[in-house]
Amino acid sequence: MESFQMAKDNTPLSLTQNFIVPESNRPQLSKVSTLDSIPIIDLSTPSQFLLDKITQACEEYGFFHIINHGVPQNLCKRMLTAISDLFKLPHQERETFVEYAKEINKLMGTLFGLISQSLGLEKNCLQRKLGEKPRLKAQANFYPPCPDPELTLGLSVHTDLPALTVLMQSDEVSGLQVIKDGKWIDVKPVPHSFVINLGDQLQVLSNGRYKSVHHRAVTNKMLGRISVAMFYGPNINTWIGPIEELVDEEHPAVYRRYKFSEFLDEFARQEGTRRRVKEAFQISYDHGICSSSTP
Ligand SMILES: O=C(O)CCC(=O)C(=O)O
Ligand SMILES: [Fe+2]
């Protein structure tokens, strides 16, 4: 579906009516903070320092950049070009896709190890909980330049439903924004970095200690933007719930256990609403009675 009417020289003429969002959902770009940003973590720093940084980033932002991540720069560049071509051509550059997916899968292994340790768990704990046949899904996003970025959103406000996202964005153009302390902050591209964010399943596994944070993508007048997200999540038959080591008297289970298929069903059920999927699996401890809030 074309979101814009394009002139011959590829400049957008006007935003088509169906992409204009209601006033209450508009991005209010002048209110977005450009002073704050998500942390940048150097994966090559010595281990305890690195773990402290990861703990802090996961607790405070649920988002961070990683640099010195070991994924070849040239492969990242080829991947962005391949994705860019994909939007122009029907034909896929398969080899680059497969090679990229393999590298990112490896990187996800490293990140899950670090995040597990940052929670005080064994290195392989999170990946073990996410099951033997995880789902790795790629999503390519293309945001054409837009004549009026105030009237629309490139990608509406959401949290990522799986466990972990590795996002590569084009170096020149920003558009990703993240909620921090009730305010939108801009995630300016950091060259040769990936943006990492935690998904809903990680929030549940960590018993709410780490957050799957709301984010959105906005457009801009001048330049188109590309991003490539890789999501790592469980398969539909995997049971997800707070990890036992993270539950005690002081930290009672925030969520009940569920099969991932149930989570997906709930997600589908909430189509068309401002989704609150995790909340449906929350345990309520009101009046000393413990009950799940799922209908
Ligand atoms: O384009 C972006 O930066 C955001 C992408 C995103 O949030 C997603 O694909 O889930
Ligand atoms: Fe997302």
PDB file of N, CA, C and O in Angstrom, residues 18-73:
ATOM      1  N   ASN A  18      -5.828   8.234   4.736  1.00  0.00           N
ATOM      2  CA  ASN A  18      -5.893   7.087   5.648  1.00  0.00           C
ATOM      3  C   ASN A  18      -4.654   6.942   6.540  1.00  0.00           C
ATOM      4  O   ASN A  18      -4.646   6.141   7.467  1.00  0.00           O
ATOM      5  N   PHE A  19      -3.610   7.728   6.263  1.00  0.00           N
ATOM      6  CA  PHE A  19      -2.423   7.660   7.125  1.00  0.00           C
ATOM      7  C   PHE A  19      -2.392   8.770   8.173  1.00  0.00           C
ATOM      8  O   PHE A  19      -1.501   8.811   9.012  1.00  0.00           O
ATOM      9  N   ILE A  20      -3.378   9.644   8.111  1.00  0.00           N
ATOM     10  CA  ILE A  20      -3.409  10.717   9.121  1.00  0.00           C
ATOM     11  C   ILE A  20      -4.062  10.157  10.383  1.00  0.00           C
ATOM     12  O   ILE A  20      -5.171   9.638  10.343  1.00  0.00           O
ATOM     13  N   VAL A  21      -3.308  10.209  11.484  1.00  0.00           N
ATOM     14  CA  VAL A  21      -3.807   9.584  12.717  1.00  0.00           C
ATOM     15  C   VAL A  21      -4.621  10.601  13.531  1.00  0.00           C
ATOM     16  O   VAL A  21      -4.419  11.809  13.390  1.00  0.00           O
ATOM     17  N   PRO A  22      -5.540  10.128  14.396  1.00  0.00           N
ATOM     18  CA  PRO A  22      -6.323  11.050  15.206  1.00  0.00           C
ATOM     19  C   PRO A  22      -5.415  11.950  16.040  1.00  0.00           C
ATOM     20  O   PRO A  22      -4.289  11.553  16.392  1.00  0.00           O
ATOM     21  N   GLU A  23      -5.905  13.130  16.336  1.00  0.00           N
ATOM     22  CA  GLU A  23      -5.081  14.129  17.001  1.00  0.00           C
ATOM     23  C   GLU A  23      -4.428  13.606  18.284  1.00  0.00           C
ATOM     24  O   GLU A  23      -3.264  13.877  18.571  1.00  0.00           O
ATOM     25  N   SER A  24      -5.182  12.795  19.035  1.00  0.00           N
ATOM     26  CA  SER A  24      -4.657  12.315  20.320  1.00  0.00           C
ATOM     27  C   SER A  24      -3.466  11.365  20.126  1.00  0.00           C
ATOM     28  O   SER A  24      -2.702  11.122  21.052  1.00  0.00           O
ATOM     29  N   ASN A  25      -3.324  10.809  18.926  1.00  0.00           N
ATOM     30  CA  ASN A  25      -2.204   9.875  18.676  1.00  0.00           C
ATOM     31  C   ASN A  25      -1.039  10.532  17.954  1.00  0.00           C
ATOM     32  O   ASN A  25      -0.080   9.860  17.599  1.00  0.00           O
ATOM     33  N   ARG A  26      -1.130  11.821  17.691  1.00  0.00           N
ATOM     34  CA  ARG A  26      -0.071  12.450  16.896  1.00  0.00           C
ATOM     35  C   ARG A  26       1.217  12.611  17.700  1.00  0.00           C
ATOM     36  O   ARG A  26       1.175  12.701  18.926  1.00  0.00           O
ATOM     37  N   PRO A  27       2.357  12.634  17.003  1.00  0.00           N
ATOM     38  CA  PRO A  27       3.630  12.521  17.726  1.00  0.00           C
ATOM     39  C   PRO A  27       4.064  13.742  18.544  1.00  0.00           C
ATOM     40  O   PRO A  27       4.927  13.602  19.408  1.00  0.00           O
ATOM     41  N   GLN A  28       3.506  14.910  18.305  1.00  0.00           N
ATOM     42  CA  GLN A  28       3.904  16.133  19.042  1.00  0.00           C
ATOM     43  C   GLN A  28       5.424  16.243  19.114  1.00  0.00           C
ATOM     44  O   GLN A  28       6.027  16.219  20.193  1.00  0.00           O
ATOM     45  N   LEU A  29       6.010  16.340  17.939  1.00  0.00           N
ATOM     46  CA  LEU A  29       7.469  16.216  17.824  1.00  0.00           C
ATOM     47  C   LEU A  29       8.248  17.280  18.592  1.00  0.00           C
ATOM     48  O   LEU A  29       9.368  17.027  19.036  1.00  0.00           O
ATOM     49  N   SER A  30       7.646  18.424  18.787  1.00  0.00           N
ATOM     50  CA  SER A  30       8.389  19.481  19.486  1.00  0.00           C
ATOM     51  C   SER A  30       8.601  19.131  20.959  1.00  0.00           C
ATOM     52  O   SER A  30       9.458  19.695  21.631  1.00  0.00           O
ATOM     53  N   LYS A  31       7.822  18.169  21.460  1.00  0.00           N
ATOM     54  CA  LYS A  31       7.963  17.807  22.879  1.00  0.00           C
ATOM     55  C   LYS A  31       8.978  16.685  23.113  1.00  0.00           C
ATOM     56  O   LYS A  31       9.203  16.284  24.246  1.00  0.00           O
ATOM     57  N   VAL A  32       9.522  16.135  22.025  1.00  0.00           N
ATOM     58  CA  VAL A  32      10.453  15.006  22.185  1.00  0.00           C
ATOM     59  C   VAL A  32      11.805  15.511  22.656  1.00  0.00           C
ATOM     60  O   VAL A  32      12.348  16.461  22.094  1.00  0.00           O
ATOM     61  N   SER A  33      12.332  14.853  23.687  1.00  0.00           N
ATOM     62  CA  SER A  33      13.603  15.309  24.244  1.00  0.00           C
ATOM     63  C   SER A  33      14.756  14.892  23.344  1.00  0.00           C
ATOM     64  O   SER A  33      14.863  13.740  22.937  1.00  0.00           O
ATOM     65  N   THR A  34      15.626  15.852  23.033  1.00  0.00           N
ATOM     66  CA  THR A  34      16.826  15.500  22.275  1.00  0.00           C
ATOM     67  C   THR A  34      18.037  15.523  23.197  1.00  0.00           C
ATOM     68  O   THR A  34      19.155  15.286  22.780  1.00  0.00           O
ATOM     69  N   LEU A  35      17.799  15.827  24.472  1.00  0.00           N
ATOM     70  CA  LEU A  35      18.918  15.927  25.424  1.00  0.00           C
ATOM     71  C   LEU A  35      19.297  14.560  25.961  1.00  0.00           C
ATOM     72  O   LEU A  35      20.450  14.213  26.121  1.00  0.00           O
ATOM     73  N   ASP A  36      18.282  13.758  26.215  1.00  0.00           N
ATOM     74  CA  ASP A  36      18.523  12.431  26.766  1.00  0.00           C
ATOM     75  C   ASP A  36      18.634  11.438  25.610  1.00  0.00           C
ATOM     76  O   ASP A  36      18.101  11.680  24.533  1.00  0.00           O
ATOM     77  N   SER A  37      19.329  10.346  25.806  1.00  0.00           N
ATOM     78  CA  SER A  37      19.287   9.279  24.810  1.00  0.00           C
ATOM     79  C   SER A  37      19.521   7.950  25.509  1.00  0.00           C
ATOM     80  O   SER A  37      19.832   7.921  26.693  1.00  0.00           O
ATOM     81  N   ILE A  38      19.351   6.863  24.777  1.00  0.00           N
ATOM     82  CA  ILE A  38      19.547   5.567  25.411  1.00  0.00           C
ATOM     83  C   ILE A  38      21.054   5.301  25.572  1.00  0.00           C
ATOM     84  O   ILE A  38      21.864   5.851  24.827  1.00  0.00           O
ATOM     85  N   PRO A  39      21.441   4.470  26.542  1.00  0.00           N
ATOM     86  CA  PRO A  39      22.877   4.253  26.776  1.00  0.00           C
ATOM     87  C   PRO A  39      23.566   3.519  25.614  1.00  0.00           C
ATOM     88  O   PRO A  39      22.913   2.775  24.889  1.00  0.00           O
ATOM     89  N   ILE A  40      24.865   3.773  25.496  1.00  0.00           N
ATOM     90  CA  ILE A  40      25.672   3.055  24.499  1.00  0.00           C
ATOM     91  C   ILE A  40      26.568   2.092  25.265  1.00  0.00           C
ATOM     92  O   ILE A  40      27.307   2.508  26.164  1.00  0.00           O
ATOM     93  N   ILE A  41      26.497   0.817  24.939  1.00  0.00           N
ATOM     94  CA  ILE A  41      27.285  -0.176  25.674  1.00  0.00           C
ATOM     95  C   ILE A  41      28.317  -0.805  24.739  1.00  0.00           C
ATOM     96  O   ILE A  41      27.983  -1.264  23.642  1.00  0.00           O
ATOM     97  N   ASP A  42      29.548  -0.803  25.215  1.00  0.00           N
ATOM     98  CA  ASP A  42      30.645  -1.368  24.435  1.00  0.00           C
ATOM     99  C   ASP A  42      30.801  -2.831  24.858  1.00  0.00           C
ATOM    100  O   ASP A  42      31.185  -3.115  25.988  1.00  0.00           O
ATOM    101  N   LEU A  43      30.484  -3.749  23.950  1.00  0.00           N
ATOM    102  CA  LEU A  43      30.530  -5.175  24.323  1.00  0.00           C
ATOM    103  C   LEU A  43      31.945  -5.665  24.591  1.00  0.00           C
ATOM    104  O   LEU A  43      32.130  -6.767  25.097  1.00  0.00           O
ATOM    105  N   SER A  44      32.946  -4.847  24.248  1.00  0.00           N
ATOM    106  CA  SER A  44      34.321  -5.305  24.479  1.00  0.00           C
ATOM    107  C   SER A  44      34.857  -4.865  25.849  1.00  0.00           C
ATOM    108  O   SER A  44      36.013  -5.124  26.159  1.00  0.00           O
ATOM    109  N   THR A  45      34.019  -4.212  26.679  1.00  0.00           N
ATOM    110  CA  THR A  45      34.529  -3.799  28.006  1.00  0.00           C
ATOM    111  C   THR A  45      34.618  -4.995  28.954  1.00  0.00           C
ATOM    112  O   THR A  45      33.880  -5.964  28.796  1.00  0.00           O
ATOM    113  N   PRO A  46      35.501  -4.919  29.950  1.00  0.00           N
ATOM    114  CA  PRO A  46      35.677  -6.045  30.883  1.00  0.00           C
ATOM    115  C   PRO A  46      34.372  -6.427  31.571  1.00  0.00           C
ATOM    116  O   PRO A  46      33.498  -5.581  31.760  1.00  0.00           O
ATOM    117  N   SER A  47      34.276  -7.680  31.978  1.00  0.00           N
ATOM    118  CA  SER A  47      32.966  -8.263  32.236  1.00  0.00           C
ATOM    119  C   SER A  47      32.121  -7.663  33.363  1.00  0.00           C
ATOM    120  O   SER A  47      30.944  -7.412  33.164  1.00  0.00           O
ATOM    121  N   GLN A  48      32.709  -7.400  34.556  1.00  0.00           N
ATOM    122  CA  GLN A  48      31.821  -6.927  35.626  1.00  0.00           C
ATOM    123  C   GLN A  48      31.264  -5.540  35.308  1.00  0.00           C
ATOM    124  O   GLN A  48      30.074  -5.269  35.504  1.00  0.00           O
ATOM    125  N   PHE A  49      32.109  -4.708  34.731  1.00  0.00           N
ATOM    126  CA  PHE A  49      31.707  -3.369  34.340  1.00  0.00           C
ATOM    127  C   PHE A  49      30.595  -3.456  33.300  1.00  0.00           C
ATOM    128  O   PHE A  49      29.585  -2.761  33.348  1.00  0.00           O
ATOM    129  N   LEU A  50      30.780  -4.394  32.375  1.00  0.00           N
ATOM    130  CA  LEU A  50      29.797  -4.601  31.306  1.00  0.00           C
ATOM    131  C   LEU A  50      28.454  -5.037  31.889  1.00  0.00           C
ATOM    132  O   LEU A  50      27.395  -4.518  31.531  1.00  0.00           O
ATOM    133  N   LEU A  51      28.503  -5.981  32.825  1.00  0.00           N
ATOM    134  CA  LEU A  51      27.259  -6.467  33.429  1.00  0.00           C
ATOM    135  C   LEU A  51      26.537  -5.352  34.179  1.00  0.00           C
ATOM    136  O   LEU A  51      25.319  -5.231  34.107  1.00  0.00           O
ATOM    137  N   ASP A  52      27.314  -4.512  34.890  1.00  0.00           N
ATOM    138  CA  ASP A  52      26.690  -3.391  35.607  1.00  0.00           C
ATOM    139  C   ASP A  52      25.973  -2.465  34.634  1.00  0.00           C
ATOM    140  O   ASP A  52      24.872  -2.001  34.879  1.00  0.00           O
ATOM    141  N   LYS A  53      26.631  -2.218  33.504  1.00  0.00           N
ATOM    142  CA  LYS A  53      26.038  -1.319  32.502  1.00  0.00           C
ATOM    143  C   LYS A  53      24.763  -1.924  31.951  1.00  0.00           C
ATOM    144  O   LYS A  53      23.776  -1.229  31.706  1.00  0.00           O
ATOM    145  N   ILE A  54      24.793  -3.234  31.710  1.00  0.00           N
ATOM    146  CA  ILE A  54      23.600  -3.897  31.153  1.00  0.00           C
ATOM    147  C   ILE A  54      22.457  -3.858  32.161  1.00  0.00           C
ATOM    148  O   ILE A  54      21.322  -3.548  31.812  1.00  0.00           O
ATOM    149  N   THR A  55      22.780  -4.148  33.430  1.00  0.00           N
ATOM    150  CA  THR A  55      21.737  -4.089  34.465  1.00  0.00           C
ATOM    151  C   THR A  55      21.097  -2.708  34.469  1.00  0.00           C
ATOM    152  O   THR A  55      19.878  -2.566  34.434  1.00  0.00           O
ATOM    153  N   GLN A  56      21.943  -1.691  34.486  1.00  0.00           N
ATOM    154  CA  GLN A  56      21.435  -0.320  34.568  1.00  0.00           C
ATOM    155  C   GLN A  56      20.587   0.034  33.344  1.00  0.00           C
ATOM    156  O   GLN A  56      19.485   0.571  33.476  1.00  0.00           O
ATOM    157  N   ALA A  57      21.089  -0.329  32.170  1.00  0.00           N
ATOM    158  CA  ALA A  57      20.339   0.000  30.941  1.00  0.00           C
ATOM    159  C   ALA A  57      19.007  -0.732  30.909  1.00  0.00           C
ATOM    160  O   ALA A  57      17.980  -0.169  30.543  1.00  0.00           O
ATOM    161  N   CYS A  58      19.022  -2.016  31.312  1.00  0.00           N
ATOM    162  CA  CYS A  58      17.778  -2.800  31.270  1.00  0.00           C
ATOM    163  C   CYS A  58      16.783  -2.276  32.290  1.00  0.00           C
ATOM    164  O   CYS A  58      15.587  -2.256  32.031  1.00  0.00           O
ATOM    165  N   GLU A  59      17.281  -1.860  33.448  1.00  0.00           N
ATOM    166  CA  GLU A  59      16.365  -1.372  34.471  1.00  0.00           C
ATOM    167  C   GLU A  59      15.832   0.019  34.147  1.00  0.00           C
ATOM    168  O   GLU A  59      14.665   0.305  34.338  1.00  0.00           O
ATOM    169  N   GLU A  60      16.719   0.871  33.624  1.00  0.00           N
ATOM    170  CA  GLU A  60      16.302   2.267  33.439  1.00  0.00           C
ATOM    171  C   GLU A  60      15.620   2.534  32.113  1.00  0.00           C
ATOM    172  O   GLU A  60      14.714   3.360  32.023  1.00  0.00           O
ATOM    173  N   TYR A  61      16.068   1.876  31.065  1.00  0.00           N
ATOM    174  CA  TYR A  61      15.555   2.201  29.733  1.00  0.00           C
ATOM    175  C   TYR A  61      14.856   1.035  29.037  1.00  0.00           C
ATOM    176  O   TYR A  61      13.957   1.243  28.244  1.00  0.00           O
ATOM    177  N   GLY A  62      15.334  -0.185  29.260  1.00  0.00           N
ATOM    178  CA  GLY A  62      14.826  -1.302  28.458  1.00  0.00           C
ATOM    179  C   GLY A  62      15.322  -1.229  27.021  1.00  0.00           C
ATOM    180  O   GLY A  62      14.890  -1.987  26.154  1.00  0.00           O
ATOM    181  N   PHE A  63      16.226  -0.307  26.762  1.00  0.00           N
ATOM    182  CA  PHE A  63      16.784  -0.082  25.428  1.00  0.00           C
ATOM    183  C   PHE A  63      18.258   0.259  25.574  1.00  0.00           C
ATOM    184  O   PHE A  63      18.629   0.939  26.541  1.00  0.00           O
ATOM    185  N   PHE A  64      19.099  -0.175  24.668  1.00  0.00           N
ATOM    186  CA  PHE A  64      20.472   0.323  24.643  1.00  0.00           C
ATOM    187  C   PHE A  64      21.093   0.084  23.275  1.00  0.00           C
ATOM    188  O   PHE A  64      20.628  -0.752  22.514  1.00  0.00           O
ATOM    189  N   HIS A  65      22.112   0.896  22.970  1.00  0.00           N
ATOM    190  CA  HIS A  65      22.906   0.634  21.768  1.00  0.00           C
ATOM    191  C   HIS A  65      24.010  -0.332  22.156  1.00  0.00           C
ATOM    192  O   HIS A  65      24.516  -0.263  23.279  1.00  0.00           O
ATOM    193  N   ILE A  66      24.450  -1.195  21.215  1.00  0.00           N
ATOM    194  CA  ILE A  66      25.691  -1.922  21.462  1.00  0.00           C
ATOM    195  C   ILE A  66      26.686  -1.588  20.353  1.00  0.00           C
ATOM    196  O   ILE A  66      26.312  -1.506  19.178  1.00  0.00           O
ATOM    197  N   ILE A  67      27.937  -1.382  20.757  1.00  0.00           N
ATOM    198  CA  ILE A  67      29.001  -1.191  19.780  1.00  0.00           C
ATOM    199  C   ILE A  67      30.065  -2.267  20.024  1.00  0.00           C
ATOM    200  O   ILE A  67      30.029  -2.941  21.049  1.00  0.00           O
ATOM    201  N   ASN A  68      30.960  -2.431  19.069  1.00  0.00           N
ATOM    202  CA  ASN A  68      31.963  -3.505  19.122  1.00  0.00           C
ATOM    203  C   ASN A  68      31.281  -4.855  19.363  1.00  0.00           C
ATOM    204  O   ASN A  68      31.668  -5.625  20.226  1.00  0.00           O
ATOM    205  N   HIS A  69      30.276  -5.126  18.548  1.00  0.00           N
ATOM    206  CA  HIS A  69      29.440  -6.315  18.723  1.00  0.00           C
ATOM    207  C   HIS A  69      29.910  -7.511  17.916  1.00  0.00           C
ATOM    208  O   HIS A  69      29.389  -8.604  18.060  1.00  0.00           O
ATOM    209  N   GLY A  70      30.876  -7.301  17.041  1.00  0.00           N
ATOM    210  CA  GLY A  70      31.445  -8.432  16.306  1.00  0.00           C
ATOM    211  C   GLY A  70      30.736  -8.788  15.004  1.00  0.00           C
ATOM    212  O   GLY A  70      31.210  -9.656  14.267  1.00  0.00           O
ATOM    213  N   VAL A  71      29.618  -8.151  14.699  1.00  0.00           N
ATOM    214  CA  VAL A  71      28.976  -8.436  13.403  1.00  0.00           C
ATOM    215  C   VAL A  71      29.679  -7.572  12.350  1.00  0.00           C
ATOM    216  O   VAL A  71      29.747  -6.348  12.506  1.00  0.00           O
ATOM    217  N   PRO A  72      30.237  -8.218  11.314  1.00  0.00           N
ATOM    218  CA  PRO A  72      31.051  -7.438  10.369  1.00  0.00           C
ATOM    219  C   PRO A  72      30.298  -6.230   9.797  1.00  0.00           C
ATOM    220  O   PRO A  72      29.147  -6.347   9.382  1.00  0.00           O
ATOM    221  N   GLN A  73      31.003  -5.096   9.802  1.00  0.00           N
ATOM    222  CA  GLN A  73      30.433  -3.838   9.336  1.00  0.00           C
ATOM    223  C   GLN A  73      29.975  -3.934   7.887  1.00  0.00           C
ATOM    224  O   GLN A  73      28.922  -3.436   7.508  1.00  0.00           O
TER     225      GLN A  73
END
